[in-house]
XYZ file of C-alpha atoms in Angstrom:
442
model
C 0.002 -0.010 -0.039
C 1.248 3.459 -0.973
C 0.002 6.766 -2.288
C -0.387 6.741 -6.043
C 1.974 8.807 -8.074
C 0.394 11.801 -9.703
C -2.374 11.939 -7.053
C -3.204 14.813 -4.752
C -0.817 13.433 -2.124
C -3.465 13.131 0.674
C -4.697 10.009 2.454
C -7.889 11.721 3.498
C -11.033 11.471 1.326
C -14.178 13.440 0.962
C -17.717 12.379 1.914
C -18.380 10.933 -1.519
C -15.414 8.565 -0.949
C -17.179 7.040 2.118
C -20.217 6.355 0.021
C -18.169 4.980 -2.776
C -16.274 2.727 -0.359
C -19.410 0.903 0.772
C -20.967 0.863 -2.688
C -17.928 -0.869 -4.076
C -17.850 -3.395 -1.329
C -21.476 -4.252 -2.020
C -20.978 -4.350 -5.843
C -18.106 -6.797 -5.596
C -20.100 -9.258 -3.526
C -23.254 -8.740 -5.601
C -21.656 -9.719 -8.869
C -20.092 -12.683 -7.163
C -23.456 -13.844 -5.839
C -25.302 -13.346 -9.140
C -22.875 -15.742 -10.856
C -23.931 -18.597 -8.504
C -26.279 -21.131 -10.030
C -28.692 -20.847 -7.132
C -29.437 -17.200 -8.131
C -29.692 -17.889 -11.874
C -33.197 -19.342 -12.404
C -32.771 -19.833 -16.157
C -29.683 -21.955 -15.769
C -29.251 -25.631 -14.927
C -28.827 -25.896 -11.151
C -26.785 -29.130 -10.802
C -23.859 -27.069 -9.313
C -25.823 -25.619 -6.335
C -24.044 -28.127 -3.966
C -21.414 -25.319 -3.621
C -23.966 -23.270 -1.715
C -23.007 -23.710 1.917
C -26.433 -23.114 3.218
C -27.697 -26.335 1.719
C -30.709 -24.707 0.101
C -31.676 -27.808 -1.932
C -31.883 -28.018 -5.663
C -34.091 -24.932 -6.294
C -33.139 -21.446 -7.387
C -34.060 -18.110 -5.834
C -34.308 -14.465 -6.977
C -32.774 -11.714 -4.983
C -35.289 -9.018 -4.041
C -34.129 -5.392 -3.879
C -35.003 -3.619 -0.671
C -37.194 -1.081 -2.426
C -39.301 -3.968 -3.879
C -40.382 -5.157 -0.457
C -43.038 -2.458 -0.275
C -46.480 -3.996 -0.836
C -45.167 -7.492 -1.179
C -45.909 -10.432 1.206
C -44.261 -13.731 1.669
C -40.702 -14.880 2.188
C -38.016 -13.066 0.225
C -34.280 -13.412 -0.336
C -32.109 -10.290 -0.075
C -28.504 -9.282 -0.154
C -27.562 -6.197 1.856
C -25.262 -4.566 4.345
C -26.158 -4.310 7.998
C -26.009 -0.629 9.118
C -26.971 1.109 12.330
C -29.032 4.149 11.361
C -30.388 4.792 14.836
C -28.996 3.898 18.195
C -29.597 0.198 18.698
C -31.600 -0.214 15.538
C -30.113 -2.162 12.588
C -31.218 -1.934 8.984
C -30.464 -3.971 5.909
C -29.293 -1.592 3.149
C -28.556 -2.084 -0.533
C -28.242 0.320 -3.504
C -32.023 0.785 -3.637
C -32.951 1.505 0.037
C -32.914 0.248 3.616
C -35.354 -1.623 5.789
C -35.472 -2.107 9.543
C -34.329 -5.542 10.715
C -35.669 -7.831 13.351
C -33.257 -10.775 13.648
C -34.191 -11.830 17.233
C -35.494 -15.192 15.838
C -32.871 -15.457 13.085
C -30.933 -18.640 12.497
C -27.338 -18.284 11.392
C -26.695 -20.891 8.708
C -22.941 -20.204 8.042
C -19.764 -19.975 10.094
C -18.354 -16.559 10.839
C -19.241 -13.367 12.759
C -22.069 -11.054 11.824
C -21.156 -7.437 12.597
C -22.280 -3.964 11.606
C -21.144 -3.270 8.016
C -21.246 -6.982 7.197
C -22.874 -7.991 3.903
C -25.226 -10.854 4.376
C -27.736 -13.064 2.502
C -31.115 -12.907 4.305
C -34.234 -14.959 4.103
C -37.132 -13.224 5.690
C -40.578 -11.597 5.438
C -41.416 -7.901 5.537
C -44.380 -7.043 7.856
C -45.398 -3.518 8.558
C -42.077 -2.087 7.324
C -39.934 -4.478 9.316
C -37.987 -7.349 7.803
C -38.328 -10.340 10.128
C -35.274 -12.525 9.436
C -35.803 -16.263 9.389
C -32.270 -17.291 8.166
C -29.081 -15.333 7.578
C -25.694 -16.264 6.221
C -22.522 -14.904 4.765
C -22.127 -14.445 1.003
C -21.301 -17.431 -1.217
C -17.609 -17.427 -1.987
C -15.608 -18.391 -5.023
C -11.943 -19.428 -5.069
C -9.159 -17.478 -6.663
C -9.079 -19.365 -9.944
C -12.853 -19.067 -10.446
C -12.664 -15.309 -9.756
C -9.825 -14.755 -12.239
C -11.815 -16.683 -14.903
C -14.908 -14.585 -14.229
C -13.538 -11.079 -14.235
C -10.251 -11.523 -16.052
C -6.586 -11.480 -15.114
C -6.211 -7.775 -15.917
C -8.808 -6.848 -13.261
C -7.317 -9.057 -10.556
C -3.573 -8.385 -10.780
C -3.044 -5.730 -8.092
C 0.618 -5.563 -8.931
C 0.043 -4.854 -12.670
C 2.912 -7.295 -13.342
C 1.235 -10.060 -15.322
C 0.022 -9.066 -18.778
C -1.662 -12.169 -19.983
C -2.601 -15.733 -19.065
C 0.415 -16.968 -21.064
C 2.736 -14.920 -18.849
C 0.964 -16.391 -15.802
C 1.656 -19.874 -17.106
C 5.307 -18.996 -17.595
C 5.468 -17.852 -13.958
C 3.865 -21.176 -12.867
C 6.534 -23.070 -14.823
C 9.269 -21.116 -13.125
C 7.897 -21.610 -9.690
C 7.730 -25.351 -10.226
C 11.408 -25.310 -11.318
C 12.834 -22.871 -8.807
C 10.146 -22.093 -6.151
C 10.560 -24.989 -3.850
C 13.618 -23.392 -2.338
C 11.757 -20.349 -1.205
C 10.334 -19.923 2.325
C 9.039 -17.298 4.646
C 9.869 -17.191 8.329
C 7.067 -15.229 9.973
C 6.962 -13.772 13.492
C 4.362 -11.517 15.151
C 4.576 -9.297 18.250
C 8.387 -9.163 18.199
C 9.039 -7.221 21.397
C 12.503 -5.631 20.892
C 12.415 -4.225 24.418
C 12.356 -7.754 25.893
C 15.704 -9.334 26.597
C 14.255 -12.866 26.282
C 12.805 -12.026 22.894
C 16.155 -10.698 21.674
C 17.929 -13.777 22.920
C 15.480 -16.092 21.014
C 15.834 -13.958 17.930
C 19.547 -14.418 17.998
C 19.141 -18.154 18.314
C 16.694 -18.213 15.418
C 18.956 -16.179 13.168
C 21.923 -18.285 13.995
C 19.983 -21.389 13.021
C 19.090 -19.931 9.573
C 22.486 -18.215 8.953
C 23.815 -21.204 6.970
C 20.727 -21.662 4.785
C 21.136 -21.183 0.965
C 19.115 -19.430 -0.157
C 18.165 -17.540 3.009
C 14.497 -17.402 3.982
C 12.520 -14.154 3.807
C 12.053 -12.987 7.364
C 8.740 -11.239 8.019
C 8.539 -9.456 11.366
C 5.149 -8.099 12.356
C 4.501 -5.639 15.175
C 4.029 -4.578 17.803
C 7.734 -4.142 18.131
C 7.570 -3.001 21.818
C 5.562 -4.384 24.611
C 4.051 -0.910 25.373
C 4.304 2.457 23.601
C 7.807 3.922 24.068
C 9.355 7.324 23.554
C 11.243 8.343 20.419
C 14.721 7.798 21.750
C 13.877 4.471 23.340
C 12.247 3.128 20.225
C 15.235 4.159 18.125
C 17.542 2.354 20.530
C 15.514 -0.900 20.345
C 15.823 -0.828 16.506
C 19.506 -0.134 16.869
C 19.694 -3.286 19.112
C 18.062 -5.263 16.406
C 20.457 -3.924 13.847
C 23.400 -4.935 15.911
C 21.911 -8.388 16.446
C 21.426 -8.991 12.746
C 24.891 -7.726 11.969
C 26.375 -10.480 14.127
C 25.612 -12.680 11.135
C 27.304 -10.964 8.150
C 25.731 -13.338 5.581
C 22.216 -12.615 6.937
C 22.830 -8.864 7.124
C 24.156 -8.744 3.518
C 21.827 -11.167 1.783
C 18.790 -11.769 4.043
C 15.567 -9.992 3.184
C 13.601 -8.589 6.111
C 10.039 -7.309 5.912
C 8.665 -5.251 8.834
C 4.891 -4.888 9.105
C 3.791 -2.362 11.761
C 1.396 -3.170 14.538
C -1.289 -1.089 16.169
C 1.042 0.490 18.750
C 4.081 1.088 16.656
C 5.405 4.595 15.843
C 3.570 6.612 13.119
C -0.088 7.445 12.510
C -1.885 4.722 14.381
C -5.514 3.573 14.666
C -6.531 3.932 11.012
C -6.163 1.348 8.164
C -4.321 0.942 5.867
C -1.431 1.895 8.109
C 1.715 3.449 6.668
C 5.222 1.954 7.338
C 7.210 2.772 10.458
C 8.773 6.201 9.779
C 12.381 6.230 8.582
C 13.389 8.424 11.491
C 13.210 5.377 13.791
C 14.782 2.901 11.458
C 17.590 4.716 9.747
C 20.314 2.559 11.271
C 18.646 -0.688 10.275
C 18.024 0.557 6.743
C 21.606 1.527 6.328
C 23.267 -1.647 7.653
C 20.834 -4.334 6.484
C 20.808 -4.144 2.767
C 17.382 -5.685 2.060
C 15.287 -4.334 4.889
C 11.838 -3.413 3.731
C 9.471 -1.449 5.949
C 6.031 -2.269 4.574
C 2.514 -0.961 5.230
C -0.164 -2.808 7.144
C -1.607 -4.652 5.246
C 1.067 -5.455 2.755
C 1.055 -7.789 -0.273
C 3.838 -9.790 -1.828
C 4.126 -11.782 -5.015
C 6.175 -15.018 -4.896
C 6.249 -16.127 -8.602
C 2.491 -16.537 -9.338
C 1.437 -16.604 -5.692
C -0.087 -13.640 -3.896
C 0.479 -13.396 -0.117
C -1.240 -10.815 2.107
C 0.237 -9.933 5.562
C -1.994 -8.198 8.065
C -1.313 -7.375 11.692
C -4.589 -6.858 13.700
C -6.420 -8.326 16.696
C -9.155 -9.709 14.464
C -10.728 -12.315 16.853
C -10.978 -9.875 19.727
C -12.569 -7.128 17.649
C -15.068 -9.400 16.027
C -16.112 -10.984 19.242
C -16.800 -7.583 20.747
C -18.907 -6.339 17.875
C -20.775 -9.429 16.678
C -24.505 -9.030 16.528
C -25.354 -12.726 16.549
C -23.703 -15.486 18.483
C -21.614 -17.507 15.983
C -22.382 -21.134 15.290
C -20.781 -23.614 17.662
C -20.357 -27.342 17.402
C -21.752 -28.844 20.633
C -19.711 -32.093 20.481
C -16.462 -30.201 20.167
C -17.025 -27.467 22.740
C -14.793 -28.715 25.477
C -12.247 -30.726 23.468
C -8.570 -29.822 23.711
C -5.683 -30.358 21.308
C -2.266 -31.498 22.326
C -1.184 -27.981 23.229
C -4.080 -27.316 25.667
C -6.072 -25.070 23.244
C -9.820 -25.763 23.384
C -11.742 -26.311 20.218
C -13.752 -23.206 21.156
C -10.657 -21.111 20.722
C -9.920 -22.751 17.396
C -13.485 -22.161 16.291
C -13.307 -18.443 17.088
C -10.182 -18.152 14.893
C -11.977 -20.149 12.166
C -14.960 -17.774 12.376
C -12.740 -14.720 12.102
C -10.896 -16.007 9.066
C -14.067 -17.069 7.223
C -15.597 -13.682 7.975
C -12.812 -11.687 6.319
C -12.680 -14.053 3.388
C -16.363 -14.312 2.919
C -16.705 -10.518 3.109
C -13.689 -10.060 0.755
C -12.317 -7.486 3.166
C -9.816 -7.407 5.964
C -11.887 -5.213 8.266
C -15.652 -5.702 7.893
C -16.370 -3.899 11.130
C -18.052 -0.674 12.184
C -15.760 2.262 11.407
C -15.952 3.269 15.113
C -14.214 0.042 15.929
C -11.796 -0.046 12.912
C -11.379 3.347 11.217
C -10.405 3.226 7.562
C -9.147 5.845 5.108
C -12.204 5.919 2.834
C -10.156 6.781 -0.248
C -7.858 3.746 0.258
C -10.357 1.087 1.304
C -9.337 -0.998 -1.772
C -6.003 -1.753 -0.039
C -7.996 -3.927 2.412
C -9.916 -6.012 -0.222
C -9.493 -9.738 -0.445
C -11.036 -10.281 -3.923
C -9.947 -12.476 -5.514
C -8.703 -14.467 -2.573
C -4.928 -14.345 -2.153
C -3.062 -17.585 -2.263
C -2.153 -17.031 1.388
C -3.441 -14.707 4.121
C -1.153 -14.271 7.123
C -2.865 -12.569 10.049
C -0.740 -11.610 13.059
C -3.364 -12.012 15.796
C -3.052 -12.184 19.576
C -4.579 -15.666 19.717
C -2.919 -19.072 19.461
C -1.277 -20.248 16.212
C -3.680 -21.622 13.655
C -3.830 -22.823 9.970
C -6.850 -23.192 7.806
C -7.170 -23.850 4.128
C -10.423 -22.158 2.954
C -11.389 -22.309 -0.710
C -7.732 -22.868 -1.696
C -6.506 -19.871 0.438
C -3.978 -20.596 3.188
C -4.950 -18.768 6.289
C -2.206 -18.571 8.846
C -1.641 -16.999 12.266
C 1.984 -17.349 13.580
C 0.873 -16.478 17.122
C 2.648 -13.882 19.351
C 6.377 -14.531 19.370
C 6.677 -12.682 22.703
C 4.510 -15.389 24.317
C 6.078 -18.705 23.835
C 8.547 -17.818 21.054
C 6.352 -19.369 18.426
C 6.691 -18.647 14.688
C 5.707 -20.100 11.352
C 7.744 -21.317 8.414
C 5.679 -21.031 5.196
C 6.676 -22.506 1.887
C 4.374 -21.343 -0.905
C 5.674 -24.211 -3.106
C 6.089 -27.024 -0.679
C 5.722 -29.848 -3.093
C 4.855 -30.462 -6.754
C 2.568 -33.186 -7.926
C 1.570 -33.564 -11.623
C 2.127 -29.890 -12.428
C 0.149 -28.862 -9.319
C 1.847 -27.151 -6.403
C 0.949 -27.509 -2.743
C 2.115 -25.234 0.094
C 3.622 -26.280 3.363
C 3.053 -24.756 6.804
C 5.325 -25.594 9.663
C 4.687 -24.345 13.214
C 7.991 -23.780 15.080
C 9.084 -22.785 18.512
C 12.417 -21.776 20.015
C 13.027 -23.593 23.271
């Protein structure tokens, strides 16, 4: 993420940009929904098994909000949940809005439902109120289906692949050379903690003899609590000195730094700019390939697109969900080998499915997660990336959802956990498969 060349040089938008932000979010999901067989009455519906709500073999028509007036019976709608009045929620689309009553609603899909979520609703309008029977998240499509539907030119955010033939060449190259590449990903790397610095040194020592070296991705926060300017600079100087203990790593290693919510700079609004150069000048000068990225940031590894995002997603979504997410009764109290309950894993799964279903990294009320209206596109997840790495405060997790690898490395400051991610882990019959390895420094 960065300001476009030739623009007006501002990150702040006008009122029309806020309207446009929500309109584009809705339009992207609407065109995705209308391609599904279940909402195409004139087409053969054999493929409706993809619909996760299990709506049988029939088809349905989406009703615009303005068409509810004077109509009775159950209708199907697609809209965004908005709070127009204190404590009153409405379903809004490009035609109008209607008051919601979802006190008796059944949630048919996994994920959190929050203000500003776009949802599919089955309900009946009575006296100007839409009484919701069933509600679910939008139907998704994987990356390859999205590219086929809207074209490569409209999906390549890097503007680096001109045609499908070039994409195939990249895939040939990644099969030949990509298996050597890997990412070592850490989150909450507290540079003001002596124990964290000690473990970092051990980790860098372990990788110092690798050829080629991995790409190290360090995600904030980089201090355990907000620090003054001089203190923060000194901590980054300490990191510089630590990396320079390994000359090969300092000269050839690639380091990517993704800022956290409490790191220096303009905080609290997404997308977040990189940590200012003033704090990191020593590191930039002595570590040749140090890159200070925005939050979120995107990388391309051959044909693979990887998104890195540092945010406390699970906590925010739990605080602002309007309906209790679905829970599997039989797994509620189970634990895995590390003592993590299945309930914790389910909450992480709900959060990941929410951002992917919504096609957006922060489908939350703006009061909870402010966004620069003019740059909302930097948070979009459509088409799905090949991998989404979220630095969250919860335990490590991995999910593969519609061919997208969703990974949380967990906080390095708590247990010294990190993740090794290989986008091209193995190749089978011209198909590539990624590899995710959870690691810990004892």
